[in-house]
Amino acid sequence: MAMPNRINGQGRKKTTQSLGFYLECNADSDSKAWSCQASAEFRLRNQKDGPDIVKETQHRFYCKENDWGFGNFISWNEMMDPEKGYVKDNSILLEVKVVADEPDGVR
């Protein structure tokens, strides 16, 4: 069974600026009984010839924790540095690869 997923990227301002990068699972469901174990590989693609930024995580998604990821995936200054190669034509490329178990409690 497939569950709807979304990728969320957002700028964060605390003491330093950074990119927050999250995977959201089954966000529009009203059910309180579902859950799904998943592993995910989050990637900020390099648009030059440098390395991508890659971080991995595992999480059990359920109604009260339906998103998971990284609040400080990369500092804003590093991401915006033209020499690093992450920004091209005022855009970045975000990618998430997800491997998920069969969800529980979904009809």
CSV table of C-alpha atoms in Angstrom, one decimal:
chain,number,residue,atom,x,y,z
A,1,MET,CA,0.0,0.0,0.0
A,2,ALA,CA,1.4,3.4,-0.9
A,3,MET,CA,1.2,6.3,1.6
A,4,PRO,CA,1.4,9.9,0.5
A,5,ASN,CA,4.7,11.6,1.2
A,6,ARG,CA,6.0,15.2,0.9
A,7,ILE,CA,9.4,16.8,1.0
A,8,ASN,CA,9.7,20.0,3.0
A,9,GLY,CA,12.7,22.4,2.7
A,10,GLN,CA,12.7,25.5,4.8
A,11,GLY,CA,15.1,28.2,5.9
A,12,ARG,CA,15.7,28.3,9.7
A,13,LYS,CA,16.7,31.2,11.9
A,14,LYS,CA,18.0,30.4,15.3
A,15,THR,CA,21.5,31.5,16.3
A,16,THR,CA,22.6,30.6,12.7
A,17,GLN,CA,20.7,30.4,9.5
A,18,SER,CA,20.4,26.9,7.9
A,19,LEU,CA,18.3,24.8,5.6
A,20,GLY,CA,15.8,22.5,7.3
A,21,PHE,CA,14.9,19.4,5.3
A,22,TYR,CA,12.1,17.0,6.2
A,23,LEU,CA,10.0,14.1,4.9
A,24,GLU,CA,6.3,14.2,5.8
A,25,CYS,CA,4.3,11.0,5.7
A,26,ASN,CA,0.5,10.6,5.5
A,27,ALA,CA,0.0,14.2,6.7
A,28,ASP,CA,-3.6,14.6,5.4
A,29,SER,CA,-4.9,11.5,7.3
A,30,ASP,CA,-7.4,11.9,10.1
A,31,SER,CA,-6.6,8.4,11.4
A,32,LYS,CA,-4.8,8.1,14.7
A,33,ALA,CA,-4.0,4.4,14.3
A,34,TRP,CA,-1.5,4.3,11.5
A,35,SER,CA,2.3,3.9,11.6
A,36,CYS,CA,5.1,3.2,9.2
A,37,GLN,CA,8.8,2.4,9.8
A,38,ALA,CA,11.1,3.9,7.1
A,39,SER,CA,14.7,4.7,6.4
A,40,ALA,CA,15.5,7.8,4.3
A,41,GLU,CA,18.5,9.2,2.5
A,42,PHE,CA,18.3,13.1,2.2
A,43,ARG,CA,20.4,14.7,-0.5
A,44,LEU,CA,21.2,18.2,-1.6
A,45,ARG,CA,22.5,17.8,-5.1
A,46,ASN,CA,25.6,19.6,-6.2
A,47,GLN,CA,25.0,21.3,-9.5
A,48,LYS,CA,28.7,21.7,-10.4
A,49,ASP,CA,31.3,18.8,-10.1
A,50,GLY,CA,31.5,18.7,-6.3
A,51,PRO,CA,30.0,16.2,-3.8
A,52,ASP,CA,26.4,16.1,-2.8
A,53,ILE,CA,25.5,16.6,0.9
A,54,VAL,CA,23.9,13.3,2.1
A,55,LYS,CA,22.4,12.4,5.5
A,56,GLU,CA,20.5,9.3,6.5
A,57,THR,CA,18.0,8.6,9.1
A,58,GLN,CA,15.4,6.0,10.3
A,59,HIS,CA,12.0,6.8,11.9
A,60,ARG,CA,8.7,5.3,12.8
A,61,PHE,CA,6.1,7.7,11.3
A,62,TYR,CA,2.7,8.0,13.0
A,63,CYS,CA,0.0,10.6,13.6
A,64,LYS,CA,1.9,12.6,16.2
A,65,GLU,CA,5.3,12.4,14.4
A,66,ASN,CA,4.4,12.4,10.8
A,67,ASP,CA,7.5,14.3,9.7
A,68,TRP,CA,11.2,13.7,10.3
A,69,GLY,CA,14.4,15.1,9.0
A,70,PHE,CA,17.1,17.6,9.8
A,71,GLY,CA,16.6,21.1,11.2
A,72,ASN,CA,20.1,22.1,10.3
A,73,PHE,CA,20.8,20.1,7.1
A,74,ILE,CA,23.4,22.7,5.9
A,75,SER,CA,24.3,26.2,6.9
A,76,TRP,CA,22.7,28.9,4.8
A,77,ASN,CA,26.1,30.5,4.0
A,78,GLU,CA,27.6,27.2,2.9
A,79,MET,CA,24.6,26.4,0.7
A,80,MET,CA,24.6,29.9,-0.9
A,81,ASP,CA,28.4,30.0,-1.5
A,82,PRO,CA,28.7,30.0,-5.4
A,83,GLU,CA,32.0,28.1,-5.1
A,84,LYS,CA,30.2,25.1,-3.4
A,85,GLY,CA,27.9,24.6,-6.4
A,86,TYR,CA,24.6,23.9,-4.7
A,87,VAL,CA,22.7,26.9,-6.1
A,88,LYS,CA,22.2,27.2,-9.9
A,89,ASP,CA,19.8,29.7,-11.5
A,90,ASN,CA,18.5,30.7,-8.0
A,91,SER,CA,17.4,27.0,-7.4
A,92,ILE,CA,18.6,24.1,-5.3
A,93,LEU,CA,17.8,20.4,-6.0
A,94,LEU,CA,16.6,18.3,-3.0
A,95,GLU,CA,16.1,14.6,-3.2
A,96,VAL,CA,14.9,11.9,-0.7
A,97,LYS,CA,15.1,8.2,-1.2
A,98,VAL,CA,12.7,6.3,1.1
A,99,VAL,CA,12.6,2.6,1.9
A,100,ALA,CA,9.5,1.9,4.0
A,101,ASP,CA,7.9,-1.2,5.6
A,102,GLU,CA,4.3,-2.0,4.9
A,103,PRO,CA,2.2,0.6,6.9
A,104,ASP,CA,0.1,-0.5,9.9
A,105,GLY,CA,-3.4,0.7,10.5
A,106,VAL,CA,-4.0,2.0,7.0
A,107,ARG,CA,-7.1,0.8,5.1
